[in-house]
Tab-separated table of C-alpha atoms and ligand atoms in Angstrom:
chain	number	residue	atom	x	y	z
A	1	LEU	CA	-3.978	26.762	4.872
A	2	LEU	CA	-1.642	24.939	1.692
A	3	GLN	CA	-0.877	28.728	0.728
A	4	MET	CA	0.433	29.659	3.576
A	5	VAL	CA	2.495	26.346	4.807
A	6	ALA	CA	4.045	26.966	1.286
A	7	GLU	CA	4.911	30.894	1.746
A	8	ARG	CA	5.921	29.559	4.993
A	9	MET	CA	8.665	27.177	3.153
A	10	ARG	CA	9.712	30.211	1.198
A	11	GLN	CA	11.196	32.181	4.258
A	12	GLN	CA	13.530	29.457	5.058
A	13	VAL	CA	15.252	28.561	1.635
A	14	ARG	CA	17.875	30.480	0.218
A	15	ALA	CA	17.075	32.598	-3.623
A	16	GLY	CA	17.113	30.467	-6.370
A	17	ASP	CA	16.141	27.047	-4.316
A	18	VAL	CA	12.864	26.045	-5.914
A	19	VAL	CA	9.626	25.172	-3.739
A	20	ALA	CA	7.316	23.026	-5.654
A	21	ARG	CA	4.025	20.984	-4.685
A	22	LEU	CA	3.583	17.556	-5.684
A	23	GLY	CA	0.199	17.333	-5.112
A	24	GLY	CA	-2.050	16.906	-2.486
A	25	ASP	CA	0.105	17.786	0.239
A	26	GLU	CA	2.992	16.879	-0.747
A	27	PHE	CA	5.972	19.180	-1.822
A	28	ALA	CA	9.344	18.907	-2.584
A	29	ILE	CA	12.305	21.379	-1.832
A	30	LEU	CA	15.501	20.863	-4.589
A	31	GLN	CA	18.715	23.015	-3.364
A	32	ASP	CA	21.588	23.616	-5.102
A	33	SER	CA	25.311	23.709	-4.437
A	34	VAL	CA	24.707	23.568	-0.842
A	35	PRO	CA	28.184	23.811	1.018
A	36	HIS	CA	27.919	20.963	3.711
A	37	GLN	CA	25.228	18.293	2.228
A	38	ARG	CA	24.031	16.595	5.114
A	39	GLU	CA	23.882	19.125	7.778
A	40	GLY	CA	22.778	21.641	5.645
A	41	ALA	CA	19.620	19.813	4.997
A	42	ILE	CA	19.327	18.491	8.177
A	43	ALA	CA	19.273	22.148	9.455
A	44	LEU	CA	16.512	23.999	6.911
A	45	ALA	CA	14.274	20.025	7.580
A	46	THR	CA	14.645	21.325	11.667
A	47	ARG	CA	13.821	24.771	10.992
A	48	LEU	CA	10.475	23.644	8.928
A	49	ILE	CA	9.734	21.125	11.643
A	50	ALA	CA	9.448	24.318	13.710
A	51	VAL	CA	8.503	26.838	11.395
A	52	LEU	CA	5.778	24.849	10.073
A	53	GLY	CA	4.051	23.680	13.624
A	54	GLU	CA	3.718	27.474	14.432
A	55	ILE	CA	-0.132	28.020	14.631
A	56	TYR	CA	-2.012	29.283	11.482
A	57	ASP	CA	-4.561	31.915	12.096
A	58	LEU	CA	-7.231	31.169	8.704
A	59	GLU	CA	-9.622	34.360	9.432
A	60	GLY	CA	-10.132	33.239	13.044
A	61	ARG	CA	-10.147	29.799	13.056
A	62	HIS	CA	-6.732	28.214	13.884
A	63	ALA	CA	-4.713	25.420	13.020
A	64	THR	CA	-1.495	23.577	13.094
A	65	VAL	CA	0.595	21.108	10.403
A	66	GLY	CA	2.390	18.334	11.039
A	67	ALA	CA	5.609	17.989	8.552
A	68	SER	CA	7.170	14.706	7.751
A	69	ILE	CA	10.378	15.276	6.011
A	70	GLY	CA	12.618	12.724	3.677
A	71	ILE	CA	16.038	13.916	2.415
A	72	VAL	CA	18.108	12.940	-0.310
A	73	ILE	CA	21.309	13.936	-1.840
A	74	ALA	CA	22.974	13.839	-5.336
A	75	PRO	CA	24.007	11.577	-7.038
A	76	GLN	CA	24.880	9.379	-4.044
A	77	ASP	CA	20.870	8.739	-3.961
A	78	GLY	CA	20.288	8.804	-7.450
A	79	ASP	CA	21.292	10.687	-10.624
A	80	LYS	CA	17.768	10.394	-11.979
A	81	VAL	CA	14.787	12.698	-10.492
A	82	ASP	CA	12.785	10.082	-10.492
A	83	GLN	CA	15.212	8.035	-8.719
A	84	LEU	CA	15.660	10.774	-6.441
A	85	LEU	CA	11.873	11.416	-5.586
A	86	ARG	CA	11.273	8.116	-5.037
A	87	ASN	CA	13.504	7.121	-2.261
A	88	ALA	CA	13.076	10.701	-0.802
A	89	ASP	CA	9.571	8.996	-0.828
A	90	LEU	CA	11.073	6.230	1.065
A	91	ALA	CA	12.461	8.325	3.764
A	92	LEU	CA	9.410	10.076	3.849
A	93	TYR	CA	7.183	7.089	5.280
A	94	LYS	CA	9.620	5.588	7.617
A	95	VAL	CA	9.024	9.086	9.214
A	96	LYS	CA	5.123	8.942	8.849
A	97	GLY	CA	5.205	5.016	10.103
A	98	GLY	CA	7.021	6.648	12.712
A	99	GLY	CA	5.234	9.143	14.370
A	100	ARG	CA	5.483	12.574	12.280
A	101	ASN	CA	6.821	15.446	12.851
A	102	ASP	CA	10.472	14.516	12.159
A	103	TYR	CA	13.042	14.028	9.423
A	104	ARG	CA	14.852	11.343	7.919
A	105	ILE	CA	17.600	10.697	5.265
A	106	PHE	CA	17.173	7.966	3.282
A	107	ASP	CA	19.620	5.462	3.374
A	108	LYS	CA	20.185	1.938	1.143
A	109	ALA	CA	18.640	-0.330	3.965
A	110	LEU	CA	15.422	1.760	3.326
A	111	ASP	CA	15.499	1.080	-0.497
A	112	SER	CA	14.140	-2.711	0.001
A	113	GLU	CA	11.391	-4.392	-0.908
A	114	ALA	CA	10.280	-4.785	2.692
A	115	HIS	CA	9.913	-1.291	2.866
A	116	ASP	CA	7.810	-0.851	-0.712
A	117	ARG	CA	5.652	-2.822	0.551
A	118	CYS	CA	4.905	-0.743	3.790
A	119	ARG	CA	5.082	2.198	1.808
A	120	ILE	CA	2.560	0.712	-0.433
A	121	GLU	CA	0.679	-0.391	2.263
A	122	CYS	CA	0.364	3.433	3.708
A	123	GLU	CA	-1.010	4.916	1.228
A	124	LEU	CA	-3.099	2.531	0.071
A	125	HIS	CA	-5.333	3.213	3.654
A	126	GLU	CA	-4.799	7.306	2.406
A	127	ALA	CA	-6.287	5.871	-1.180
A	128	ILE	CA	-9.305	4.247	0.574
A	129	ALA	CA	-9.948	7.223	2.821
A	130	ALA	CA	-9.768	9.880	0.327
A	131	ASP	CA	-11.687	7.887	-2.648
A	132	ALA	CA	-9.194	8.009	-4.757
A	133	LEU	CA	-9.439	4.117	-6.082
A	134	GLN	CA	-11.392	3.572	-9.364
A	135	LEU	CA	-13.624	0.841	-10.079
A	136	HIS	CA	-13.330	-0.485	-13.948
A	137	TYR	CA	-15.965	-2.897	-15.469
A	138	GLN	CA	-15.444	-5.431	-17.507
A	139	PRO	CA	-18.879	-6.653	-19.283
A	140	ILE	CA	-19.713	-10.597	-18.894
A	141	VAL	CA	-21.907	-11.793	-22.128
A	142	SER	CA	-25.087	-14.551	-22.306
A	143	LEU	CA	-24.082	-17.120	-24.436
A	144	ALA	CA	-27.615	-17.902	-24.876
A	145	ASP	CA	-28.643	-14.438	-26.535
A	146	GLY	CA	-25.421	-12.265	-26.650
A	147	GLY	CA	-26.619	-9.840	-24.825
A	148	VAL	CA	-24.445	-8.324	-21.799
A	149	CYS	CA	-26.122	-10.155	-18.476
A	150	GLY	CA	-23.438	-8.522	-15.850
A	151	MET	CA	-20.075	-6.116	-15.192
A	152	GLU	CA	-17.829	-7.775	-13.356
A	153	ALA	CA	-15.900	-4.478	-10.837
A	154	LEU	CA	-11.930	-4.436	-10.896
A	155	VAL	CA	-9.900	-2.205	-9.221
A	156	ARG	CA	-7.604	0.527	-10.678
A	157	TRP	CA	-5.672	2.891	-8.613
A	158	PRO	CA	-4.307	6.004	-10.253
A	159	HIS	CA	-1.275	6.776	-8.728
A	160	PRO	CA	0.442	10.193	-8.531
A	161	THR	CA	4.814	8.747	-8.950
A	162	ARG	CA	3.902	5.420	-9.538
A	163	GLY	CA	1.607	5.674	-12.087
A	164	PHE	CA	-1.838	3.403	-12.904
A	165	MET	CA	-1.533	0.437	-11.178
A	166	THR	CA	-3.849	-2.851	-11.599
A	167	PRO	CA	-4.160	-4.948	-8.757
A	168	ASP	CA	-1.306	-7.168	-9.210
A	169	ARG	CA	1.039	-4.398	-7.498
A	170	PHE	CA	-1.262	-4.333	-4.787
A	171	ILE	CA	-3.753	-7.162	-3.649
A	172	ASP	CA	-1.484	-9.159	-2.467
A	173	ILE	CA	-0.034	-6.472	-0.218
A	174	ALA	CA	-3.289	-5.235	0.408
A	175	GLU	CA	-4.291	-9.201	2.153
A	176	ASP	CA	-1.457	-9.739	4.266
A	177	SER	CA	-1.781	-6.406	5.643
A	178	GLY	CA	-5.422	-6.249	6.306
A	179	VAL	CA	-6.056	-3.119	4.546
A	180	ILE	CA	-8.342	-5.923	1.725
A	181	VAL	CA	-11.405	-5.616	4.182
A	182	GLN	CA	-11.700	-1.346	3.655
A	183	LEU	CA	-10.749	-1.918	0.258
A	184	GLY	CA	-13.525	-4.628	-0.231
A	185	GLU	CA	-15.775	-2.998	1.945
A	186	TRP	CA	-15.437	0.417	-0.749
A	187	ALA	CA	-15.863	-2.004	-3.227
A	188	ILE	CA	-19.137	-2.679	-2.665
A	189	GLN	CA	-20.279	0.467	-2.032
A	190	ARG	CA	-18.665	1.743	-5.391
A	191	ALA	CA	-20.410	-1.104	-7.188
A	192	CYS	CA	-24.204	-0.872	-5.986
A	193	ARG	CA	-23.652	2.503	-6.708
A	194	ASP	CA	-22.761	2.295	-9.989
A	195	ALA	CA	-25.276	-0.348	-10.585
A	196	ALA	CA	-28.141	2.365	-11.062
A	197	LEU	CA	-26.280	2.969	-14.171
A	198	TRP	CA	-27.508	0.180	-16.340
A	199	PRO	CA	-30.795	-1.949	-16.892
A	200	ASP	CA	-31.955	-4.687	-13.802
A	201	HIS	CA	-31.046	-7.590	-15.764
A	202	VAL	CA	-27.081	-6.951	-15.824
A	203	LYS	CA	-25.321	-7.941	-12.476
A	204	VAL	CA	-22.133	-6.559	-10.768
A	205	ALA	CA	-19.464	-8.815	-9.780
A	206	VAL	CA	-17.353	-7.341	-6.840
A	207	ASN	CA	-14.246	-10.005	-5.878
A	208	ILE	CA	-14.206	-10.430	-2.363
A	209	SER	CA	-11.166	-11.836	-0.663
A	210	PRO	CA	-11.613	-14.996	1.869
A	211	SER	CA	-10.014	-12.643	4.984
A	212	HIS	CA	-12.622	-10.396	4.493
A	213	ILE	CA	-15.459	-13.025	4.396
A	214	LYS	CA	-13.782	-14.440	7.644
A	215	LYS	CA	-14.197	-10.906	9.481
A	216	ARG	CA	-18.211	-11.346	9.274
A	217	THR	CA	-18.660	-7.717	8.838
A	218	LEU	CA	-19.439	-8.775	5.201
A	219	PHE	CA	-23.342	-9.487	5.351
A	220	ASP	CA	-23.798	-6.228	7.055
A	221	SER	CA	-21.718	-3.790	4.966
A	222	VAL	CA	-23.593	-5.397	1.994
A	223	ALA	CA	-27.252	-5.086	3.130
A	224	ARG	CA	-26.642	-1.469	3.716
A	225	ALA	CA	-24.792	-0.615	0.859
A	226	LEU	CA	-27.905	-2.722	-1.348
A	227	ALA	CA	-30.391	-0.375	0.897
A	228	GLN	CA	-28.245	2.492	0.366
A	229	HIS	CA	-29.047	2.698	-2.995
A	230	ASP	CA	-31.467	0.995	-3.722
A	231	VAL	CA	-30.714	-1.998	-5.825
A	232	LYS	CA	-31.838	-5.401	-5.478
A	233	PRO	CA	-29.608	-8.038	-3.828
A	234	GLN	CA	-30.309	-10.511	-6.411
A	235	ARG	CA	-28.013	-7.861	-9.339
A	236	LEU	CA	-25.337	-8.250	-6.639
A	237	GLU	CA	-22.524	-11.057	-7.116
A	238	ILE	CA	-19.981	-11.299	-5.317
A	239	GLU	CA	-16.902	-13.776	-6.463
A	240	VAL	CA	-14.717	-15.421	-3.844
A	241	THR	CA	-11.735	-17.900	-5.279
A	242	GLU	CA	-12.063	-21.535	-3.704
A	243	THR	CA	-8.770	-20.324	-0.910
A	244	VAL	CA	-12.442	-19.882	0.558
A	245	LEU	CA	-13.082	-23.516	0.973
A	246	LEU	CA	-9.497	-24.761	1.342
A	247	ARG	CA	-9.683	-23.784	4.912
A	248	HIS	CA	-12.427	-26.045	6.023
A	249	ASP	CA	-14.115	-22.898	7.737
A	250	ASP	CA	-17.166	-22.975	8.860
A	251	GLU	CA	-17.726	-19.752	10.061
A	252	ILE	CA	-16.747	-18.724	6.508
A	253	LEU	CA	-19.321	-20.860	5.009
A	254	ALA	CA	-21.854	-19.479	7.231
A	255	GLU	CA	-21.290	-16.424	6.334
A	256	LEU	CA	-21.606	-17.054	2.960
A	257	ARG	CA	-24.943	-18.616	3.373
A	258	ARG	CA	-25.914	-15.758	4.691
A	259	LEU	CA	-25.185	-13.458	1.582
A	260	ARG	CA	-27.037	-16.223	-0.408
A	261	SER	CA	-29.913	-16.308	2.262
A	262	LEU	CA	-30.321	-12.464	1.169
A	263	GLY	CA	-30.677	-12.930	-2.495
A	264	VAL	CA	-26.878	-11.930	-3.331
A	265	SER	CA	-25.517	-14.542	-5.875
A	266	VAL	CA	-21.545	-16.198	-4.597
A	267	VAL	CA	-19.626	-17.094	-7.373
A	268	LEU	CA	-16.476	-19.679	-7.340
A	269	ASP	CA	-14.221	-17.839	-8.748
A	270	ASP	CA	-10.795	-19.252	-11.173
A	271	PHE	CA	-12.416	-22.220	-11.108
A	272	GLY	CA	-9.914	-24.670	-12.403
A	273	ILE	CA	-6.477	-23.425	-11.219
A	274	GLY	CA	-4.077	-24.144	-8.186
A	275	TYR	CA	-5.489	-26.833	-5.678
A	276	SER	CA	-9.497	-27.020	-7.652
A	277	SER	CA	-11.100	-30.139	-7.160
A	278	LEU	CA	-14.513	-30.715	-8.067
A	279	SER	CA	-15.774	-31.784	-5.122
A	280	HIS	CA	-15.547	-28.376	-3.901
A	281	LEU	CA	-18.720	-28.000	-5.981
A	282	ARG	CA	-20.108	-30.017	-3.288
A	283	MET	CA	-18.707	-28.053	-0.435
A	284	PHE	CA	-21.027	-25.144	-0.744
A	285	THR	CA	-23.750	-24.413	-3.283
A	286	PHE	CA	-22.552	-22.013	-5.756
A	287	ASP	CA	-25.025	-19.348	-8.293
A	288	LYS	CA	-21.768	-19.647	-11.105
A	289	VAL	CA	-18.731	-21.363	-11.352
A	290	LYS	CA	-16.253	-18.804	-13.219
A	291	ILE	CA	-13.701	-20.993	-15.129
A	292	ASP	CA	-10.388	-20.168	-15.254
A	293	ARG	CA	-8.166	-18.173	-18.017
A	294	SER	CA	-5.546	-20.906	-18.334
A	295	PHE	CA	-8.042	-23.326	-19.280
A	296	VAL	CA	-9.769	-20.897	-22.032
A	297	GLY	CA	-6.449	-19.598	-23.316
A	298	GLU	CA	-5.447	-23.154	-24.683
A	299	ILE	CA	-8.811	-24.486	-25.598
A	300	THR	CA	-8.140	-24.050	-29.191
A	301	GLU	CA	-4.255	-26.117	-28.976
A	302	ARG	CA	-4.914	-28.503	-26.248
A	303	PRO	CA	-8.017	-31.243	-26.611
A	304	ASP	CA	-7.108	-31.878	-22.654
A	305	CYS	CA	-8.476	-28.520	-21.734
A	306	ALA	CA	-11.724	-28.697	-23.962
A	307	ALA	CA	-12.463	-32.059	-22.067
A	308	ILE	CA	-11.731	-30.474	-18.578
A	309	VAL	CA	-14.143	-27.521	-19.866
A	310	CYS	CA	-16.577	-29.276	-21.132
A	311	ALA	CA	-16.645	-31.657	-17.728
A	312	ILE	CA	-16.765	-28.066	-15.643
A	313	ALA	CA	-19.868	-26.930	-17.168
A	314	GLY	CA	-21.516	-30.442	-17.375
A	315	LEU	CA	-20.774	-30.730	-13.827
A	316	ALA	CA	-22.106	-27.249	-12.912
A	317	ARG	CA	-25.300	-27.148	-15.306
A	318	SER	CA	-26.242	-30.836	-13.290
A	319	LEU	CA	-25.895	-29.180	-10.049
A	320	GLY	CA	-27.958	-26.132	-11.267
A	321	MET	CA	-24.934	-23.788	-11.862
A	322	ALA	CA	-23.858	-21.294	-14.465
A	323	THR	CA	-20.162	-20.891	-15.962
A	324	THR	CA	-18.527	-18.189	-16.964
A	325	ALA	CA	-15.405	-18.590	-19.188
A	326	GLU	CA	-13.007	-16.215	-18.487
A	327	GLY	CA	-10.305	-14.406	-20.936
A	328	VAL	CA	-11.910	-15.005	-23.956
A	329	GLU	CA	-10.594	-13.205	-26.419
A	330	THR	CA	-11.015	-14.936	-29.841
A	331	LYS	CA	-14.021	-16.073	-31.700
A	332	GLN	CA	-12.882	-19.416	-32.064
A	333	GLN	CA	-12.203	-19.980	-28.145
A	334	LEU	CA	-15.768	-18.742	-28.035
A	335	LYS	CA	-17.183	-21.329	-30.514
A	336	LEU	CA	-15.539	-23.866	-28.515
A	337	LEU	CA	-16.709	-22.756	-24.931
A	338	ARG	CA	-20.108	-22.752	-26.468
A	339	ALA	CA	-20.265	-26.131	-27.770
A	340	ALA	CA	-18.534	-27.303	-24.053
A	341	GLY	CA	-21.970	-26.092	-22.939
A	342	CYS	CA	-20.277	-22.947	-21.252
A	343	THR	CA	-23.193	-20.630	-20.334
A	344	GLN	CA	-21.698	-17.120	-20.314
A	345	ALA	CA	-18.090	-15.431	-21.236
A	346	GLN	CA	-16.491	-12.569	-20.291
A	347	GLY	CA	-12.360	-10.920	-22.242
A	348	TYR	CA	-11.381	-9.049	-24.298
A	349	LEU	CA	-13.127	-9.984	-27.109
A	350	PHE	CA	-16.441	-8.851	-25.861
A	351	GLY	CA	-14.456	-5.671	-24.044
A	352	ARG	CA	-11.463	-4.609	-21.604
A	353	PRO	CA	-12.141	-3.412	-18.432
A	354	GLN	CA	-13.151	0.568	-18.364
A	355	PRO	CA	-14.992	3.433	-16.142
A	356	ALA	CA	-18.427	2.569	-15.488
A	357	ALA	CA	-19.405	6.008	-17.982
A	358	ALA	CA	-17.483	4.781	-20.676
A	359	ILE	CA	-19.566	1.667	-21.113
A	360	ASP	CA	-22.002	1.443	-23.743
A	361	LEU	CA	-23.969	-1.418	-23.893
A	362	ALA	CA	-25.788	-1.206	-26.669
A	363	THR	CA	-21.744	-1.814	-28.529
A	364	ALA	CA	-20.236	-3.349	-26.055
A	365	VAL	CA	-20.351	-6.694	-27.431
B	1	LIG	P1	-9.693	-12.465	-11.796
B	1	LIG	O1	-11.270	-11.862	-10.491
B	1	LIG	O2	-9.444	-12.971	-11.838
B	1	LIG	O3	-10.240	-10.633	-13.142
B	1	LIG	C1	-9.723	-11.090	-14.562
B	1	LIG	C2	-8.761	-10.522	-14.696
B	1	LIG	O4	-8.782	-10.554	-16.198
B	1	LIG	C3	-8.771	-9.113	-14.899
B	1	LIG	O5	-7.237	-8.434	-14.322
B	1	LIG	C4	-9.210	-8.729	-16.169
B	1	LIG	O6	-8.631	-7.278	-16.744
B	1	LIG	C5	-8.463	-9.474	-16.625
B	1	LIG	N1	-8.992	-10.254	-18.352
B	1	LIG	C6	-10.208	-9.759	-18.628
B	1	LIG	N2	-10.375	-10.276	-19.758
B	1	LIG	C7	-9.217	-11.309	-20.275
B	1	LIG	C8	-8.946	-11.409	-20.965
B	1	LIG	O7	-9.257	-11.675	-22.675
B	1	LIG	N3	-7.429	-11.454	-21.836
B	1	LIG	C9	-6.374	-11.724	-20.593
B	1	LIG	N4	-4.843	-11.917	-20.505
B	1	LIG	N5	-6.522	-11.129	-19.422
B	1	LIG	C10	-7.766	-11.053	-18.853
B	1	LIG	P2	-7.014	-7.700	-13.374
B	1	LIG	O8	-7.964	-6.190	-13.381
B	1	LIG	O9	-5.789	-7.055	-13.578
B	1	LIG	O10	-7.515	-8.097	-12.006
B	1	LIG	C11	-6.857	-9.088	-11.601
B	1	LIG	C12	-6.625	-10.025	-9.994
B	1	LIG	O11	-6.869	-8.963	-9.317
B	1	LIG	C13	-8.094	-10.075	-10.161
B	1	LIG	O12	-8.420	-11.248	-11.319
B	1	LIG	C14	-9.428	-10.325	-9.245
B	1	LIG	O13	-8.801	-11.688	-8.463
B	1	LIG	C15	-8.333	-9.220	-8.457
B	1	LIG	N6	-8.910	-8.138	-8.417
B	1	LIG	C16	-9.830	-6.865	-8.901
B	1	LIG	N7	-10.106	-6.183	-8.701
B	1	LIG	C17	-10.313	-6.632	-6.873
B	1	LIG	C18	-11.042	-6.212	-5.624
B	1	LIG	O14	-11.582	-5.038	-5.785
B	1	LIG	N8	-10.949	-6.642	-4.846
B	1	LIG	C19	-10.367	-7.798	-4.706
B	1	LIG	N9	-10.154	-8.779	-3.842
B	1	LIG	N10	-9.441	-8.098	-5.618
B	1	LIG	C20	-9.404	-7.649	-6.694
B	2	LIG	CA1	-0.227	13.407	2.725
B	3	LIG	CA1	-13.155	-12.288	-10.568
B	4	LIG	CA1	-10.834	-15.014	-12.629
């Protein structure tokens, strides 16, 4: 079908124009020396929408194709290819957001951060649906025996034009827009599938956002994913930040309790930053506390950091919780963390996040 689409496009352009496939179902048409740039581009876009919309006959089966077209004009909309493509993309996504099968000429107003956020949101929807996201895993090491006892799943987005994206580029957009729920469901499914790659004593940790827990569909999707991939609930850890506690929301706590009753561990992530308070540890029975890497990073220089880590680890122990020190990069940090009574460690010292297939448990430590 895409070949037929390309052929129809070729028939609409002049000799010497370029029709290129950018990947997926996206194409670019490049025209040089168009006499009336704006009018010329609009005329071509109008023709393309009409022609591409005509029925396709695929050996008896029929298909229709809608086109969303973004137009940029050089040099006013950019003098570099990257910039032009990006601006054309902005115009394109404006069309997609507004009902498709239309064109839009780029203008400077589109080039605002708000539009970029919208676009990332839209693309993220598509990426999840197309199974284009990846999970990388970072080992968590038990300080009792030095062996790997867990893997934290961290989402990655190899993006066709924006490059390989880490979560700082899109997690807060996902949270604002609600896509975070689909992302979380996908991550649970994928992590349960990947759990089979490692022995039973290796747990798999998935980050889940508070708004997802609030939806109260989490329990069902966790139970389903575990059953589907034949993974014991004891092997799954759900990491939540303490913002879940700040809301003083009984529904959230009830959902977390339901998960624990299933046998899944609930872990308090990033402990020590923001509004953290030791009293949070009393609000819910967590299985584990992860000490934020900002403390770990300074533990060798600042005695107060060492004292705080000691206090957290001691309190956690007395409440029956494990502790993971995050962001461990040096042997010296590790030594102090061990002395402070942390039970687990995670960080570049043991391994960076990597695709599941690239992890060799024997050499991970
Ligand atoms: P996090 O849960 O605190 O994850 C640990 C982050 O620390 C990861 O960043 C990891 O790559 C980084 N890290 C690990 N060891 C070291 C170290 O030794 N030094 C330094 N400097 N950094 C280290 P990443 O992968 O960029 O993830 C950032 C955050 O995005 C995560 O923080 C988590 O809050 C969020 N996130 C990641 N994946 C997901 C997901 O699937 N769902 C949700 N809701 N959030 C996610
Ligand atoms: Ca598309
Ligand atoms: Ca985490
Ligand atoms: Ca963390």
